[in-house]
XYZ file of C-alpha atoms in Angstrom:
63
model
C 0.000 0.000 0.000
C 1.386 3.409 -0.985
C 0.188 6.676 0.522
C 0.208 10.148 -1.080
C 3.897 10.732 -0.321
C 5.043 7.564 -2.054
C 6.226 5.741 1.079
C 5.086 2.276 1.921
C 3.121 1.420 5.040
C 6.123 -0.429 6.522
C 8.302 2.686 6.320
C 5.584 4.787 7.947
C 5.285 2.283 10.806
C 9.076 2.295 11.179
C 9.101 6.095 11.332
C 6.366 6.077 13.979
C 8.339 3.625 16.116
C 11.506 5.675 15.647
C 9.740 8.824 16.868
C 8.329 6.965 19.890
C 11.783 5.640 20.813
C 13.272 9.104 20.357
C 10.638 10.711 22.611
C 11.135 8.018 25.251
C 14.901 8.439 25.250
C 14.465 12.206 25.463
C 12.177 11.778 28.472
C 14.741 9.583 30.230
C 17.465 12.108 29.429
C 15.411 14.894 31.009
C 14.790 12.769 34.115
C 18.498 11.982 34.389
C 19.401 15.652 33.969
C 16.908 16.661 36.673
C 18.274 14.027 39.061
C 21.861 15.050 38.420
C 20.947 18.705 38.966
C 19.004 18.221 42.200
C 21.532 15.889 43.855
C 24.375 18.460 44.186
C 21.828 21.018 45.389
C 20.766 18.765 48.268
C 24.412 17.962 49.044
C 25.232 21.673 49.321
C 22.138 22.365 51.421
C 23.127 19.518 53.723
C 26.716 20.771 54.016
C 25.545 24.244 55.044
C 23.018 22.831 57.527
C 20.006 24.285 55.770
C 18.210 20.953 55.544
C 18.198 20.595 59.340
C 16.182 23.815 59.613
C 13.286 22.363 57.611
C 10.665 20.943 60.002
C 9.624 17.465 58.946
C 6.530 15.742 60.353
C 8.257 12.667 61.791
C 6.550 10.039 63.937
C 7.064 10.538 67.706
C 9.359 7.495 67.976
C 11.977 9.045 65.661
C 12.258 12.439 67.352
């Protein structure tokens, strides 16, 4: 089967899968970038003692 652009149905399906894989890999790259950006931030906040100033609702047994 040939569509209006002259490509076969198999090529169109391949292109669709390629775009899905590309979007998925881009999403994982963004998640990795966010993780790698937030980790040093929390390390610096911990080194300067800022994280200890944040009140956390802990159970009474851990206080």
